mmCIF file of C-alpha atoms and ligand atoms in Angstrom:
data_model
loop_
_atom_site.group_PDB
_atom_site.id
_atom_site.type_symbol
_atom_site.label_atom_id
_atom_site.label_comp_id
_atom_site.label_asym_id
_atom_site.label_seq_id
_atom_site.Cartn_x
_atom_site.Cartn_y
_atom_site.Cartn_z
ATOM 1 C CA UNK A 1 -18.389 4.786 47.186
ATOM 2 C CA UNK A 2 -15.249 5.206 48.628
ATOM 3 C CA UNK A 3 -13.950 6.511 45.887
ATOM 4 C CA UNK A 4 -16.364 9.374 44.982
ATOM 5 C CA UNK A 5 -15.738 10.381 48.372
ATOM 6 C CA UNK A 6 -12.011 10.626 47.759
ATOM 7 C CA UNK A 7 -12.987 12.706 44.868
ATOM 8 C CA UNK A 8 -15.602 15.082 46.690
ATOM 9 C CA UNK A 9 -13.193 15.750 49.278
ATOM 10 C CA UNK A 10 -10.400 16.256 46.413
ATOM 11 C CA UNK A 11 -12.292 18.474 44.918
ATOM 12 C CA UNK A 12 -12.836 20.773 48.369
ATOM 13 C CA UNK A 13 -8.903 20.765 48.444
ATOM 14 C CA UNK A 14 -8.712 22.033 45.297
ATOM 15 C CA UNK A 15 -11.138 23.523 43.247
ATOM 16 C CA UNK A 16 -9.495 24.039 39.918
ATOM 17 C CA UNK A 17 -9.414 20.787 39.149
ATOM 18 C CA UNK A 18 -13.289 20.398 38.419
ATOM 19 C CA UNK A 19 -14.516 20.447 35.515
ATOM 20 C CA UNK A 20 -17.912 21.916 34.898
ATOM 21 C CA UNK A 21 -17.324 21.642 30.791
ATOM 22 C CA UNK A 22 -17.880 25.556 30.498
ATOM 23 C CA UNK A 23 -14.259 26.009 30.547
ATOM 24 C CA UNK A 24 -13.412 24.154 26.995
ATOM 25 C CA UNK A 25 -10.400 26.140 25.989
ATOM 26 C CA UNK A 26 -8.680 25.338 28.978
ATOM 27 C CA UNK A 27 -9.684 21.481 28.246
ATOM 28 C CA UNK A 28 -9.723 20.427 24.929
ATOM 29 C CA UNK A 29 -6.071 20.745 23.111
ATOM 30 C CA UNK A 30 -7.099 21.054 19.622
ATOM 31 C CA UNK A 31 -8.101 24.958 20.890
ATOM 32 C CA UNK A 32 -5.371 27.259 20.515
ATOM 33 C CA UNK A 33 -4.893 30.415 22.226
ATOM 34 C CA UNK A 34 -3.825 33.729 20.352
ATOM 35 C CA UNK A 35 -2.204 34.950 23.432
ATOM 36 C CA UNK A 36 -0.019 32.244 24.131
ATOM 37 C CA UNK A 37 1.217 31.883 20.104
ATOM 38 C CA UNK A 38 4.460 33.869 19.764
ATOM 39 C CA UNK A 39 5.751 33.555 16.100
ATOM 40 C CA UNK A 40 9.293 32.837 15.522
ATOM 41 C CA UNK A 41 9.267 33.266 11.240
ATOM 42 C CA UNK A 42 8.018 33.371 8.307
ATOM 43 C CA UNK A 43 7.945 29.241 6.561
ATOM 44 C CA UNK A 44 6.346 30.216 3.420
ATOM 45 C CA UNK A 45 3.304 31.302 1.513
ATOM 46 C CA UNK A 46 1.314 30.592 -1.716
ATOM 47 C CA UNK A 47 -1.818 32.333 -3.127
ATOM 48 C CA UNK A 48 -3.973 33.091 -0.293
ATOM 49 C CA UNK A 49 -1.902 32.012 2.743
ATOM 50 C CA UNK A 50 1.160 31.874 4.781
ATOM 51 C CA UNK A 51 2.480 29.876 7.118
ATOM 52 C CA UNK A 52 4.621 30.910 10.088
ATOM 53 C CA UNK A 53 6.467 29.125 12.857
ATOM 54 C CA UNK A 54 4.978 29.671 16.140
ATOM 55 C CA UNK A 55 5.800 28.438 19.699
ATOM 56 C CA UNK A 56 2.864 27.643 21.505
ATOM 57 C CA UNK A 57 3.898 28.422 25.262
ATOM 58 C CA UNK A 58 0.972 28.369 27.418
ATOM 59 C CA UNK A 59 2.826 28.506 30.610
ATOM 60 C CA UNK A 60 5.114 31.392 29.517
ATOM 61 C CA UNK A 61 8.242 30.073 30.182
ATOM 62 C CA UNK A 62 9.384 28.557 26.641
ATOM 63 C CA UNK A 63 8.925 25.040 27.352
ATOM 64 C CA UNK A 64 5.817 25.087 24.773
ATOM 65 C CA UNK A 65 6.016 23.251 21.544
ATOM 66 C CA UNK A 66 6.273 24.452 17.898
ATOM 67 C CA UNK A 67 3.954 24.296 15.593
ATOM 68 C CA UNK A 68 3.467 25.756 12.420
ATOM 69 C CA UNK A 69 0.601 28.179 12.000
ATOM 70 C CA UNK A 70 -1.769 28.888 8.122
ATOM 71 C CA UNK A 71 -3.507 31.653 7.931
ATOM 72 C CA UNK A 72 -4.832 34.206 5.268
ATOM 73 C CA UNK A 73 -2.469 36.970 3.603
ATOM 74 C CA UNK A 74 -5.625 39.059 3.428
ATOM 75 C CA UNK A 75 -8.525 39.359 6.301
ATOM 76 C CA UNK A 76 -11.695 39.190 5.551
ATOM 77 C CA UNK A 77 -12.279 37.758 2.227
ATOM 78 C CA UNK A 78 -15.212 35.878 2.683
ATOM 79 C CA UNK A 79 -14.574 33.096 -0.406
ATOM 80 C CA UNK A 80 -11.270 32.560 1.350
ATOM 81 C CA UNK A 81 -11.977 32.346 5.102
ATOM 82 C CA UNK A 82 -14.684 29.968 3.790
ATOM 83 C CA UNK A 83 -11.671 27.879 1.986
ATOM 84 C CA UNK A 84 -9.560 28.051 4.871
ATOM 85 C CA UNK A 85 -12.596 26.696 7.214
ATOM 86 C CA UNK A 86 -12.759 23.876 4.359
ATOM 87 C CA UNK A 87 -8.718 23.148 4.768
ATOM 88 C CA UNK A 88 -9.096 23.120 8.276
ATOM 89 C CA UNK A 89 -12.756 20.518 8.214
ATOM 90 C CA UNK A 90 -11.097 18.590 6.135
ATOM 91 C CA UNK A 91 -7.374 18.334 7.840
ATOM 92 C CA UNK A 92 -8.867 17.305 11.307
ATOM 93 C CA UNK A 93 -10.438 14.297 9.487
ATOM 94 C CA UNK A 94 -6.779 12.853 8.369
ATOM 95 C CA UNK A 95 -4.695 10.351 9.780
ATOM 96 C CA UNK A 96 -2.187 8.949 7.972
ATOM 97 C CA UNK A 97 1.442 8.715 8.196
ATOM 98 C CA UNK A 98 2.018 10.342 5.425
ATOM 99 C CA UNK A 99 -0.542 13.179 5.734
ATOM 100 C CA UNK A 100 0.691 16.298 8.066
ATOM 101 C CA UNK A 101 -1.306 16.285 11.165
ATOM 102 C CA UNK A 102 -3.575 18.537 12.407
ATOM 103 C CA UNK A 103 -3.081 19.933 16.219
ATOM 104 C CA UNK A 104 -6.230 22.522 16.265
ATOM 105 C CA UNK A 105 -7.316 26.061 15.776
ATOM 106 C CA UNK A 106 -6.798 29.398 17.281
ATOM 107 C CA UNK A 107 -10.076 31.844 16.732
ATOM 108 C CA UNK A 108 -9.615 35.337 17.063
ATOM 109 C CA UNK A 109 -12.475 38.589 17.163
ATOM 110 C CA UNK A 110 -15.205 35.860 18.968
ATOM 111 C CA UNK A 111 -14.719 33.312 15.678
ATOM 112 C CA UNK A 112 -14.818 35.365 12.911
ATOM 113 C CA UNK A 113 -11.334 34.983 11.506
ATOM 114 C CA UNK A 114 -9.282 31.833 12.930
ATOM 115 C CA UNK A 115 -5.721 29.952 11.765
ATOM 116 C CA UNK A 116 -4.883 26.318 11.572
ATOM 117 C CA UNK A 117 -2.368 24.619 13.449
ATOM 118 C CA UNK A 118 -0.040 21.742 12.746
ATOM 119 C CA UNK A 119 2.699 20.150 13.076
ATOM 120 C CA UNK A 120 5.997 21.671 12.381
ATOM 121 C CA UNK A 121 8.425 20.180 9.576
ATOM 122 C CA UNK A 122 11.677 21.401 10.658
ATOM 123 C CA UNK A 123 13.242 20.317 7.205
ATOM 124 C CA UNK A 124 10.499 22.037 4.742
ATOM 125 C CA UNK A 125 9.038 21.542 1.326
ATOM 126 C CA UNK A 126 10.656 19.042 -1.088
ATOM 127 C CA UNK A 127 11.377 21.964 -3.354
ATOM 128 C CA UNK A 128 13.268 23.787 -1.038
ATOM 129 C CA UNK A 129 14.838 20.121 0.185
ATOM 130 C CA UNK A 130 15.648 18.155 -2.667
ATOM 131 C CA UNK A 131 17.764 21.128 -4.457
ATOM 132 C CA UNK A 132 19.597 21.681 -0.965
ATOM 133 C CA UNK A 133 20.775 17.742 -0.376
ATOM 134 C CA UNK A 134 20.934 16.334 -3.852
ATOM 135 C CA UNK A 135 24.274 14.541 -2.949
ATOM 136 C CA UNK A 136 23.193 12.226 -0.165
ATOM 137 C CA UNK A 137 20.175 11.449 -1.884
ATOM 138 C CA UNK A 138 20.001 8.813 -4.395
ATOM 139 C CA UNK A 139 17.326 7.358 -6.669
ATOM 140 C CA UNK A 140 15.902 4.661 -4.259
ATOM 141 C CA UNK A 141 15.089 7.477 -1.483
ATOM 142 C CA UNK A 142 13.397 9.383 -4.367
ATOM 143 C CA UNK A 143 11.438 6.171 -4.958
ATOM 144 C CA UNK A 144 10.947 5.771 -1.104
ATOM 145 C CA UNK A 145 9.497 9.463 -0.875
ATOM 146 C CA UNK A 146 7.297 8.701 -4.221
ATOM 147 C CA UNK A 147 5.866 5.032 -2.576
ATOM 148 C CA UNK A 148 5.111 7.663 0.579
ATOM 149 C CA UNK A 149 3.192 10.399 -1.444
ATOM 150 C CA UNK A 150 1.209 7.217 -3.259
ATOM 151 C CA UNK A 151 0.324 5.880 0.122
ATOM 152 C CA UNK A 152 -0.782 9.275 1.378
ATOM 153 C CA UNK A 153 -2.882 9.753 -1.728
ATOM 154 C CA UNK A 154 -4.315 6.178 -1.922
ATOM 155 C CA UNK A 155 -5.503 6.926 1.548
ATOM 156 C CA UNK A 156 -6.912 10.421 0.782
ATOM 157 C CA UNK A 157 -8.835 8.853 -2.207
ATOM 158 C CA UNK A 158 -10.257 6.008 -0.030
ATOM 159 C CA UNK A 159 -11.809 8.764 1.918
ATOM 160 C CA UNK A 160 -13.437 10.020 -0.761
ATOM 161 C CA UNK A 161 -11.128 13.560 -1.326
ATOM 162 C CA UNK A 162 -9.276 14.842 -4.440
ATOM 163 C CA UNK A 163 -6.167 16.793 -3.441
ATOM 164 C CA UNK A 164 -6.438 19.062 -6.910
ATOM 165 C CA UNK A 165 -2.226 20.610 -5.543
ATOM 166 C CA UNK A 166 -0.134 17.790 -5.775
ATOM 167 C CA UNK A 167 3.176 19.512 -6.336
ATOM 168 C CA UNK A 168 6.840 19.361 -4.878
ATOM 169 C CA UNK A 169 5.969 22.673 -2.843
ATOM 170 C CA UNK A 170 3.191 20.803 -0.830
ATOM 171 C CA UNK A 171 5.497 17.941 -0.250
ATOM 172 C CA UNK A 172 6.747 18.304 3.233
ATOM 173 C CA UNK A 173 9.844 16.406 4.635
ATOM 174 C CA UNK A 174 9.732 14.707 8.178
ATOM 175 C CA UNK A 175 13.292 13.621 8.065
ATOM 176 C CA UNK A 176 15.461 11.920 5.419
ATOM 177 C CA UNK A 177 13.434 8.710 4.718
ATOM 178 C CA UNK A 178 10.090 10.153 5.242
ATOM 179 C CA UNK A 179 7.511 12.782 3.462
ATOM 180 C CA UNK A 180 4.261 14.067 4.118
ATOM 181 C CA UNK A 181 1.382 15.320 1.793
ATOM 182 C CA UNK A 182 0.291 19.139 3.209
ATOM 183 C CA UNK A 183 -1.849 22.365 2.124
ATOM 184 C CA UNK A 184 -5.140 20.919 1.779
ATOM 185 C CA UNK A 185 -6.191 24.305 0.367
ATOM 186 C CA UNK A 186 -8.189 23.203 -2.728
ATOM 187 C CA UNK A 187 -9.079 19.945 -1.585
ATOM 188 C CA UNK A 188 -12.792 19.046 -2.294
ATOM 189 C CA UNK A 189 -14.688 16.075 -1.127
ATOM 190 C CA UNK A 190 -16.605 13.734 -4.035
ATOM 191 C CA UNK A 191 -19.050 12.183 -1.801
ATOM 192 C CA UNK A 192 -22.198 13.932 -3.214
ATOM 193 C CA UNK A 193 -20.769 13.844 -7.063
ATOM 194 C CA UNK A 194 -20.510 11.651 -9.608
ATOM 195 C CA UNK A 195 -16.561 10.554 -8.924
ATOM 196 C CA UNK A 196 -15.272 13.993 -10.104
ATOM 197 C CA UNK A 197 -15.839 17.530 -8.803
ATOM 198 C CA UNK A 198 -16.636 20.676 -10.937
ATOM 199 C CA UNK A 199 -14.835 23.584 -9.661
ATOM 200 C CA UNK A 200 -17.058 26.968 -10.361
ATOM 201 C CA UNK A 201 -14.568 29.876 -8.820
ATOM 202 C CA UNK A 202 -11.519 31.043 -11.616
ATOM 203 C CA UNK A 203 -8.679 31.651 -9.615
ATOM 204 C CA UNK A 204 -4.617 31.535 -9.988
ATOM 205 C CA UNK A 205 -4.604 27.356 -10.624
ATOM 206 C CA UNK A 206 -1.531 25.434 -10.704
ATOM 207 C CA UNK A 207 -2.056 24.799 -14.307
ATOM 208 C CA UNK A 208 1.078 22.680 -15.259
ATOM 209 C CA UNK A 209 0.391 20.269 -12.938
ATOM 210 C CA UNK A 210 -3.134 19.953 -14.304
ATOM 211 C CA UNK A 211 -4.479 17.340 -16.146
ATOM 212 C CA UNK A 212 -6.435 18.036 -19.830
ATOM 213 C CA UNK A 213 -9.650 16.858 -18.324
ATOM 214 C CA UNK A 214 -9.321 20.200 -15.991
ATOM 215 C CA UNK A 215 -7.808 22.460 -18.009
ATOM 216 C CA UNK A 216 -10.726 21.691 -20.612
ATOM 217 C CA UNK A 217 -14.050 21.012 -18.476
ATOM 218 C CA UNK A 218 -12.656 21.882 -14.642
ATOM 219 C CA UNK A 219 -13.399 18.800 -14.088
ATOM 220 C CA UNK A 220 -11.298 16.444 -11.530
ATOM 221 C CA UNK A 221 -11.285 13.050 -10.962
ATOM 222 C CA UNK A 222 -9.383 10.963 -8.562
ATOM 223 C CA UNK A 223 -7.092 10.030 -11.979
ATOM 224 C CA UNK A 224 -6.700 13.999 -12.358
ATOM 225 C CA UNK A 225 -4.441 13.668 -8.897
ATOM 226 C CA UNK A 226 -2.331 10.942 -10.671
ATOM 227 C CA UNK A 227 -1.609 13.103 -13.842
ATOM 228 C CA UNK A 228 -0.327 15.962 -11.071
ATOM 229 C CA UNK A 229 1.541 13.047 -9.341
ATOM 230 C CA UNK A 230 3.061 12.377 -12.488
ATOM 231 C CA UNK A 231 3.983 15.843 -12.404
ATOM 232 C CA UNK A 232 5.551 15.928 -9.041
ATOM 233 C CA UNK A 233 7.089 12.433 -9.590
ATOM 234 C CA UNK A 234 9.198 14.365 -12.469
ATOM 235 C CA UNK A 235 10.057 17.201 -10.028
ATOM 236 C CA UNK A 236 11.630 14.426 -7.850
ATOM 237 C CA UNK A 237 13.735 13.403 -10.637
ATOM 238 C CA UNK A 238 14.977 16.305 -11.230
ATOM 239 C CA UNK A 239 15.873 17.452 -7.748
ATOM 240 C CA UNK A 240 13.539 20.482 -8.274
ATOM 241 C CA UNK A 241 16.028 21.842 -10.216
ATOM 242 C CA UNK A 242 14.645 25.356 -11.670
ATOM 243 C CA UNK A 243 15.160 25.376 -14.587
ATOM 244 C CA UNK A 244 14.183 21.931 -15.281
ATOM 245 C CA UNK A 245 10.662 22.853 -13.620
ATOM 246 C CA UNK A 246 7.485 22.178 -15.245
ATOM 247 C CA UNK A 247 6.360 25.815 -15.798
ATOM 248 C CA UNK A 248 10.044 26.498 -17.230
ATOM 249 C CA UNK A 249 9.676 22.897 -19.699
ATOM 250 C CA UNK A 250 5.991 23.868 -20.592
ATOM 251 C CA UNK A 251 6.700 27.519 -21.061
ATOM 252 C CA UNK A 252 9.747 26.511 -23.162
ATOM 253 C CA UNK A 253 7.273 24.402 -25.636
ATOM 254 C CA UNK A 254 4.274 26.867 -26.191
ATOM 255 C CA UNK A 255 6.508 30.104 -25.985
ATOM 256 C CA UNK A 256 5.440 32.831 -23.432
ATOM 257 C CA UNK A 257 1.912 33.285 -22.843
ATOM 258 C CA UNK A 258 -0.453 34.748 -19.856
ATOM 259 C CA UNK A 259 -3.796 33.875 -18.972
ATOM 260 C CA UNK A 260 -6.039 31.934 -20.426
ATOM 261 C CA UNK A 261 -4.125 31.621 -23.446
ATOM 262 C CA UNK A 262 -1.210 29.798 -21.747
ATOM 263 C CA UNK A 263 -4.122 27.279 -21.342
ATOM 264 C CA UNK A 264 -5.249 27.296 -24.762
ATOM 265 C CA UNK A 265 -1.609 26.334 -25.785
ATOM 266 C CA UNK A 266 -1.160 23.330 -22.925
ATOM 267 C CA UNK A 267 -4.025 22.575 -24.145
ATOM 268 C CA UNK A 268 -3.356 21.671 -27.375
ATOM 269 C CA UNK A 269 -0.044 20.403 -26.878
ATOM 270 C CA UNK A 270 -1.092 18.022 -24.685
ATOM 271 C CA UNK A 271 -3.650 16.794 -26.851
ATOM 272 C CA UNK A 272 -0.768 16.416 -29.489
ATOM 273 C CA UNK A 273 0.944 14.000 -27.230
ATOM 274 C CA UNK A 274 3.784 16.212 -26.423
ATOM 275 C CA UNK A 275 5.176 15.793 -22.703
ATOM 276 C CA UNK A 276 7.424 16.856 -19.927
ATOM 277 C CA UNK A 277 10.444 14.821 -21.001
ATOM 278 C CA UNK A 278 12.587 12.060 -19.288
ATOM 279 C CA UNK A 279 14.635 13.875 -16.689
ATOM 280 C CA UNK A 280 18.513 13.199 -17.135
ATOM 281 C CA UNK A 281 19.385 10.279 -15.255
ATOM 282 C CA UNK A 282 16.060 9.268 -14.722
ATOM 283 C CA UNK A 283 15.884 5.679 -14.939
ATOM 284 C CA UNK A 284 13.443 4.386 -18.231
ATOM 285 C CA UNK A 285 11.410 2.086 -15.720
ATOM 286 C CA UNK A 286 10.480 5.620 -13.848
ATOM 287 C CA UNK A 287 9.754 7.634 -16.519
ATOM 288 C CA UNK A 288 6.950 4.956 -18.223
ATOM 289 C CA UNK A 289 5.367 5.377 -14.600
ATOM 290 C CA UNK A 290 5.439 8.993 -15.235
ATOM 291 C CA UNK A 291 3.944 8.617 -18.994
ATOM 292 C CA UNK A 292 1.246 6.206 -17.371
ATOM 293 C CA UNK A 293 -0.209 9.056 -15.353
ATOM 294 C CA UNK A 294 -0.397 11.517 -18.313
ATOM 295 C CA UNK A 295 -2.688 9.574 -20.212
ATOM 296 C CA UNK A 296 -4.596 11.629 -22.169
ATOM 297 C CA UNK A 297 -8.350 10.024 -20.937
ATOM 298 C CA UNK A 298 -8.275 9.765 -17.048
ATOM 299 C CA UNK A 299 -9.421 5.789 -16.917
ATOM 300 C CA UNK A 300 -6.360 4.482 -18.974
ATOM 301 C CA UNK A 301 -4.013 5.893 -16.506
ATOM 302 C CA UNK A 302 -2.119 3.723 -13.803
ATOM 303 C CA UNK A 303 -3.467 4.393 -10.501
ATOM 304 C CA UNK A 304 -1.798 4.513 -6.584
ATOM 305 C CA UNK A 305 -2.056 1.721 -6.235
ATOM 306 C CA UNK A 306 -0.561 0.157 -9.125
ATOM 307 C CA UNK A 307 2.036 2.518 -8.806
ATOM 308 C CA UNK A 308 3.079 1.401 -5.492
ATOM 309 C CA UNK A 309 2.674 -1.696 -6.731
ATOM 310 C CA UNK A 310 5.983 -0.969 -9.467
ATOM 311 C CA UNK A 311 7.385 1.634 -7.366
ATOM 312 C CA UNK A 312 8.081 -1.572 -4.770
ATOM 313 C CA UNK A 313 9.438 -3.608 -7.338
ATOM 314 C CA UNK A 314 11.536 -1.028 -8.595
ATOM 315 C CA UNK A 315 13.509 -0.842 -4.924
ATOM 316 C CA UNK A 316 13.903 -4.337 -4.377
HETATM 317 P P1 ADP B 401 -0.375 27.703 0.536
HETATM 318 O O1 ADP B 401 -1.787 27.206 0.572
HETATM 319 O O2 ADP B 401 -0.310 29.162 0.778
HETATM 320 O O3 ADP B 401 0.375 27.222 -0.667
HETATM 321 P P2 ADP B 401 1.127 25.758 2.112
HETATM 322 O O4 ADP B 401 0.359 24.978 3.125
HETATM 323 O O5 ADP B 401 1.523 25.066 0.868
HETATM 324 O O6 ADP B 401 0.340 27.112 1.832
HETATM 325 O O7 ADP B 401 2.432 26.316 2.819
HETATM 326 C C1 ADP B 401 3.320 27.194 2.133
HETATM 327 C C2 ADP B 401 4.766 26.811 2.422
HETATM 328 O O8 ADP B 401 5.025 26.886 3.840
HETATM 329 C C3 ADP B 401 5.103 25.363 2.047
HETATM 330 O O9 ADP B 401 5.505 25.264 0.701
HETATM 331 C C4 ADP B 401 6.237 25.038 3.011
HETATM 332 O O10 ADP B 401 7.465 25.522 2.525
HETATM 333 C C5 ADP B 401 5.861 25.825 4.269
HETATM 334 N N1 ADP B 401 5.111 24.966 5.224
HETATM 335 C C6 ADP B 401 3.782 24.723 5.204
HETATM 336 N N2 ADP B 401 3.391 23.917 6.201
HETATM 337 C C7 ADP B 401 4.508 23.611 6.895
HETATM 338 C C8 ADP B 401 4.773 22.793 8.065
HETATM 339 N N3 ADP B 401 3.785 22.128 8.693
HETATM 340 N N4 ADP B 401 6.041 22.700 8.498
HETATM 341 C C9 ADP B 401 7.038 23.358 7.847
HETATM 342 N N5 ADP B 401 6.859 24.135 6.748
HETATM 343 C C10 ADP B 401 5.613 24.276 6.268
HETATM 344 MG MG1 MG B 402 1.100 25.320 -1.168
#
């Protein structure tokens, strides 16, 4: 009693302080105003977005925070604001160390076009990292940063998503012993399928990191993220070195190609056997983890698990 008439009389002192829940923006701190973003620079971009740092400074006087801001290269596109809403739904369901975090939204013209917010990674991707520090970092921190990306995935499979981008570029670093899994941008959810998702829409994929199974059918299963860790677990080894990329190895075995012929090719190299080979230095131990994932059928390959499970053993 004596309380709610603290409050009441509160309240008369100072109205602003009442809520009436029609003022949500004000309230909830996953909203985002436009007005209050200021951009600082560009961090990167890939096929449909880019990502800028922003300060978010709602009291004007540059004691906001930074965060780093996705949104589309080009408005309007209907299939990708509608893939962009997806990144975002499925982002704000996350939590995981090892997963960048979502802060919110900002909508602009009453809701029709909006970006995402998120943390900032001061320190980037681990293809513009690795290449950049290759001296202090030695083969157990590579190890470290591949037991992180397992975890991340592990967790992103137990909640029923396939990442379908697993690469070095959507590898962000936190600091020097940590890494985070970002872009969420073709991540699809396999609760109403049958353990694997179809994808219908042709677009620019990230083909050498793909395994046969969606190359051949579009088809990807929770093993198809494995083969494209495999993939990115060979990028580590090799510092992200360019030439030693997997477009420049691939390319380099079915000779230059465009389109859907350059899949034809991987296509039937792969089925020969023929893979990305042992990076120099690369310890043996590492490199049968890496030959695990590219099984040729998705169910004989090693899983997160498992290779967290070696990965651990490996270290100690
Ligand atoms: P796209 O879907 O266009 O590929 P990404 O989410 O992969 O977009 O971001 C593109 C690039 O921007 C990344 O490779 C990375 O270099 C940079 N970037 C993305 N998110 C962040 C972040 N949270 N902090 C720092 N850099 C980032
Ligand atoms: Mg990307």
């Amino acid at each position: 009693r004596a309380i709610e008439r603290d409050l009441v009389r509160i309240e008369e002192q100072d109205p602003t302080i009442v809520s009436d829940g029609t003022s949500n923006v004000e309230l909830d701190p996953t909203v985002f105003e436009k007005r209050f973003l200021k951009k600082f620079r560009d961090l990167g971009e890939g096929h449909f977005g880019k990502v800028e740092l922003c300060l978010y400074d709602p009291r004007s006087d540059r004691t906001g925070e930074l965060v780093a801001v996705k949104s589309l290269k080009s408005e309007n596109n209907g299939v990708e604001t509608s893939n962009l809403q997806r990144e975002i739904n499925t982002m704000r369901e996350l939590y995981h160390e090892n997963i960048v975090k979502y802060k919110g939204l900002c909508t602009e013209e009453g809701g029709k076009t909006f970006k995402l917010i998120m943390e900032y990674l001061p320190m980037g991707s681990l293809k513009d990292y690795l290449p950049r520090n290759k001296h202090q970092i030695d083969h157990n921190k590579l190890l470290l940063y591949a037991i992180q990306i397992c975890q991340g995935m592990d967790y992103l499979g137990s909640q029923n998503y396939i990442h379908r981008d697993l690469a070095a570029r959507n590898v962000l670093v936190e600091s020097e012993g940590m890494v985070k899994i970002g872009d969420f941008g073709l991540t699809k959810s396999i609760k109403d399928n049958e353990g694997y998702y179809r994808v219908k829409e042709e677009q620019e994929s990230p083909v050498f990191w793909y395994a046969p199974e969606c190359l051949v059918h579009c088809k990807f299963y929770r093993a198809s993220d494995v083969w494209s860790f495999g993939v990115t677990l060979y990028e580590l080894m090799t510092y992200c070195e360019t030439k030693k990329s997997p477009p420049a190895m691939f390319s380099e075995m079915i000779g230059r190609s465009q389109g859907q012929m350059t899949v034809t090719r991987l296509v039937t190299v792969l089925e020969e056997g023929r893979r990305l080979p042992r990076p120099t230095d690369c310890p043996e131990m590492v490199y049968t983890q890496m030959r695990r994932c590219w099984e040729q059928a998705p169910d004989h390959r090693i899983d997160f698990k498992g290779l967290i499970r070696v990965f651990q053993t490996l270290l100690s």
